[in-house]
XYZ file of C-alpha atoms in Angstrom:
283
model
C 3.198 -17.635 2.993
C 2.861 -15.068 5.768
C 5.654 -12.505 5.708
C 6.448 -9.401 7.750
C 7.324 -6.103 6.183
C 7.815 -2.454 6.961
C 6.533 0.628 5.197
C 9.443 2.490 3.662
C 10.707 5.381 5.772
C 9.693 3.883 9.102
C 13.323 2.870 9.732
C 14.509 6.447 9.155
C 14.090 9.341 11.628
C 11.295 11.632 10.505
C 13.078 14.900 11.324
C 9.841 16.796 10.781
C 8.909 15.106 7.502
C 5.716 13.615 8.895
C 4.573 10.067 9.449
C 5.123 8.807 5.873
C 7.656 9.901 3.276
C 10.221 8.523 0.855
C 13.583 8.536 2.714
C 15.796 9.880 -0.075
C 18.720 10.199 2.338
C 18.523 6.689 3.808
C 16.419 4.356 1.651
C 19.270 2.005 0.776
C 20.350 1.618 4.420
C 16.847 0.509 5.381
C 17.409 -2.853 3.679
C 20.187 -3.808 6.084
C 18.270 -2.574 9.117
C 15.168 -4.494 8.057
C 17.221 -7.649 7.661
C 18.740 -7.244 11.126
C 15.231 -6.906 12.570
C 14.099 -10.132 10.907
C 11.778 -8.432 8.411
C 11.142 -10.059 5.053
C 10.241 -7.053 2.945
C 10.040 -3.291 2.564
C 6.966 -1.782 0.959
C 8.227 0.997 -1.263
C 6.585 4.407 -1.558
C 6.267 6.266 -4.833
C 5.147 9.796 -3.989
C 4.523 12.945 -6.019
C 7.343 15.093 -4.624
C 10.625 14.697 -6.509
C 9.444 11.390 -7.981
C 12.095 11.389 -10.709
C 14.678 10.850 -7.950
C 12.902 7.723 -6.707
C 15.077 4.692 -7.555
C 12.078 2.972 -9.141
C 12.071 5.676 -11.822
C 15.433 4.773 -13.378
C 17.157 1.594 -14.520
C 20.148 2.492 -12.362
C 17.894 2.752 -9.301
C 16.177 -0.529 -10.118
C 19.567 -2.248 -10.442
C 20.538 -0.909 -7.010
C 17.315 -2.221 -5.459
C 18.006 -5.661 -6.935
C 21.539 -5.671 -5.538
C 20.306 -4.663 -2.091
C 17.757 -7.470 -2.185
C 20.470 -9.949 -3.196
C 22.765 -8.707 -0.408
C 20.184 -8.620 2.405
C 17.396 -11.011 1.410
C 14.861 -8.232 1.972
C 12.419 -8.021 -0.931
C 10.196 -5.294 -2.347
C 6.976 -7.197 -2.991
C 4.615 -4.228 -2.887
C 4.553 -0.580 -3.885
C 2.325 2.099 -2.362
C 1.511 4.497 -5.201
C 1.047 7.548 -2.957
C 1.509 9.716 -6.051
C -2.152 9.099 -6.796
C -3.361 10.716 -3.571
C -1.818 13.971 -4.702
C -2.986 13.756 -8.336
C -6.233 11.767 -8.649
C -7.480 12.631 -12.122
C -11.156 12.414 -11.170
C -10.807 15.433 -8.894
C -10.198 17.610 -11.969
C -12.579 18.802 -14.681
C -12.596 18.988 -18.460
C -9.316 19.090 -20.351
C -7.336 19.184 -17.108
C -8.921 15.882 -16.063
C -7.805 14.240 -19.318
C -4.319 15.685 -18.937
C -3.939 14.390 -15.370
C -5.469 11.033 -16.315
C -2.861 10.575 -19.048
C -0.167 11.530 -16.553
C -1.527 9.060 -13.968
C -1.535 6.272 -16.547
C 1.941 7.039 -17.888
C 3.548 7.026 -14.460
C 1.587 4.003 -13.262
C 2.666 1.994 -16.310
C 6.262 2.908 -15.507
C 5.706 1.431 -12.043
C 4.520 -1.834 -13.583
C 7.776 -1.943 -15.531
C 9.818 -1.220 -12.404
C 7.990 -3.765 -10.259
C 8.482 -6.479 -12.861
C 12.205 -5.699 -12.958
C 12.518 -6.170 -9.184
C 10.180 -9.159 -8.923
C 7.396 -7.195 -7.244
C 3.895 -8.603 -6.963
C 1.566 -5.757 -6.002
C 0.915 -2.089 -6.765
C -1.380 -0.383 -4.274
C -3.462 2.598 -5.341
C -4.863 4.633 -2.422
C -8.328 6.115 -2.911
C -8.450 7.768 0.496
C -8.056 11.267 1.895
C -7.497 13.594 -1.098
C -8.266 10.772 -3.558
C -11.340 9.454 -1.698
C -14.184 8.365 -3.966
C -16.930 10.768 -2.923
C -19.454 10.518 -5.761
C -20.857 7.943 -8.163
C -19.262 9.882 -11.016
C -15.830 9.553 -9.410
C -16.370 5.825 -8.842
C -17.332 5.339 -12.479
C -14.341 7.312 -13.749
C -11.957 5.366 -11.520
C -13.518 2.035 -12.462
C -13.111 2.773 -16.168
C -9.496 3.846 -15.585
C -8.691 0.611 -13.723
C -10.260 -1.519 -16.435
C -8.036 0.230 -18.982
C -4.918 -0.261 -16.865
C -5.619 -3.944 -16.271
C -6.344 -4.569 -19.936
C -3.157 -2.804 -21.041
C -0.984 -4.699 -18.547
C -2.522 -8.186 -18.719
C -0.071 -9.558 -21.262
C 3.240 -8.068 -20.150
C 2.610 -7.568 -16.435
C -0.131 -10.077 -15.686
C 1.691 -11.406 -12.615
C 1.440 -8.012 -10.880
C -1.758 -7.405 -8.943
C -3.458 -4.099 -8.136
C -4.636 -3.518 -4.573
C -7.008 -0.672 -3.778
C -7.181 1.116 -0.459
C -10.499 2.904 -0.029
C -12.764 4.312 2.664
C -15.837 2.705 1.107
C -18.068 0.475 3.194
C -17.255 -3.200 2.768
C -20.410 -3.746 0.709
C -19.555 -0.916 -1.680
C -15.916 -1.976 -1.839
C -16.783 -5.568 -2.751
C -19.215 -4.333 -5.397
C -16.598 -1.971 -6.844
C -13.973 -4.723 -7.134
C -16.334 -7.364 -8.488
C -17.858 -5.042 -11.086
C -14.434 -4.607 -12.681
C -14.179 -8.371 -12.821
C -10.453 -9.106 -12.745
C -8.678 -11.514 -10.402
C -5.734 -9.130 -10.552
C -7.757 -6.476 -8.700
C -8.333 -6.644 -4.966
C -7.940 -4.837 -1.677
C -5.031 -3.489 0.287
C -6.597 -3.608 3.756
C -5.616 -1.004 6.353
C -6.629 -1.795 9.941
C -5.925 1.736 11.141
C -7.902 3.595 8.507
C -10.866 1.272 8.992
C -10.853 1.561 12.785
C -10.501 5.330 12.471
C -13.741 5.362 10.477
C -15.510 3.138 13.012
C -15.787 0.144 10.654
C -16.102 -3.416 11.996
C -12.763 -5.085 11.193
C -14.122 -8.631 11.414
C -17.024 -7.805 9.116
C -14.708 -6.108 6.651
C -12.086 -8.839 6.305
C -14.615 -11.657 6.153
C -16.622 -9.662 3.614
C -13.585 -8.980 1.439
C -12.263 -12.527 1.870
C -9.727 -13.607 -0.726
C -9.938 -10.187 -2.375
C -7.418 -9.014 0.276
C -3.942 -8.991 -1.277
C -2.004 -7.213 1.469
C -2.528 -5.764 4.946
C -1.243 -2.552 6.496
C -1.175 -2.888 10.272
C -1.766 0.263 12.241
C -4.080 1.612 14.927
C -6.077 4.836 14.986
C -8.402 6.550 17.392
C -11.962 6.785 16.077
C -12.092 9.881 13.834
C -8.590 10.672 15.015
C -4.910 10.095 14.414
C -2.573 7.094 14.259
C -1.489 5.819 17.680
C 0.625 2.988 19.103
C -0.647 -0.501 18.324
C -3.240 -1.631 20.843
C -4.001 1.866 22.163
C -6.572 3.019 19.594
C -9.915 1.876 18.243
C -8.676 -1.116 16.212
C -10.043 -4.381 17.605
C -7.136 -6.677 16.762
C -8.830 -9.719 18.312
C -11.691 -9.363 15.839
C -9.330 -8.535 12.971
C -7.264 -11.681 13.407
C -10.344 -13.779 14.078
C -11.580 -12.731 10.654
C -8.196 -13.281 9.009
C -8.080 -16.795 10.421
C -11.511 -17.547 8.966
C -10.517 -16.419 5.471
C -7.169 -18.241 5.721
C -5.156 -15.093 5.065
C -1.624 -16.100 4.112
C 0.064 -13.003 2.685
C 2.061 -10.010 3.961
C 1.631 -7.895 7.069
C 3.146 -4.455 6.511
C 3.903 -2.400 9.618
C 2.569 1.122 9.128
C 2.067 1.992 12.776
C 2.784 5.178 14.740
C 6.421 6.157 14.569
C 7.544 6.651 18.156
C 10.621 8.671 19.101
C 13.091 9.746 16.416
C 16.308 7.760 16.732
C 14.540 4.835 18.400
C 13.215 3.247 15.200
C 14.769 -0.188 15.686
C 13.277 -0.670 19.128
C 9.893 0.696 18.017
C 9.690 -1.607 14.987
C 10.903 -4.611 16.982
C 8.037 -4.152 19.453
C 5.526 -3.647 16.651
C 6.657 -6.793 14.871
C 6.282 -8.790 18.085
C 2.791 -7.358 18.603
C 1.762 -8.609 15.159
C 3.566 -11.956 15.282
C 1.924 -12.810 18.619
C -1.477 -12.437 16.948
C -0.353 -14.383 13.883
C 0.870 -17.284 15.996
C -2.542 -17.504 17.635
C -4.181 -17.254 14.226
C -2.273 -20.197 12.720
């Protein structure tokens, strides 16, 4: 079923913290705001900075998330594991690579535990920017790592999928997913990152097909920054044409440009309408 969600932190003023961050000061309040705006879910962020203070890291925090979901009806179906962009093991060499790999695995397995506790369905691992897969060696190392993770979690956490976000071409992305050979592995598709790279959104979504587990909706200028929806290089007509053809029926997560601090509700309300208008035409 199609649902509408918001990337965590978008309902909190940035106050100089950038476009995406974990809102330590306001994360619990975002559930109520999201509910008032008619949103179904919040996609949580698990970042490197101060990660032990993230509520997903402790049983007490997990219990609080569950209570907030019960109180507001807003779910946490997906988790963006931004930690990995800061610490991708394949960017290190020798003993340090093994050390960071073990760290990556340990923390990622903790996220599987947390997501199961809150009824989550998807963990997204971003292989973009600092964690971009630049060489065949890096692809092989990452592929082997993912196979290990999937094998270790199949029995206890088999209901939780893994969605990759990459800057690979659609052909290379499909090959990478299919070579691993697990139905639990697929794509977290980002319309802004793809349009920023000049990729054809229709070709990408139809090429990925049912491998797409989740969609981040944003707009970017070609080779540039994130901008307001409909003002950048993303061809949303072609995107939703492709999504209609593949019968996409999952979440749309708003990850668009922020707008003015203090005006988050109005900004998100407009962004949700922008997306829902396209979805209505798609159905």
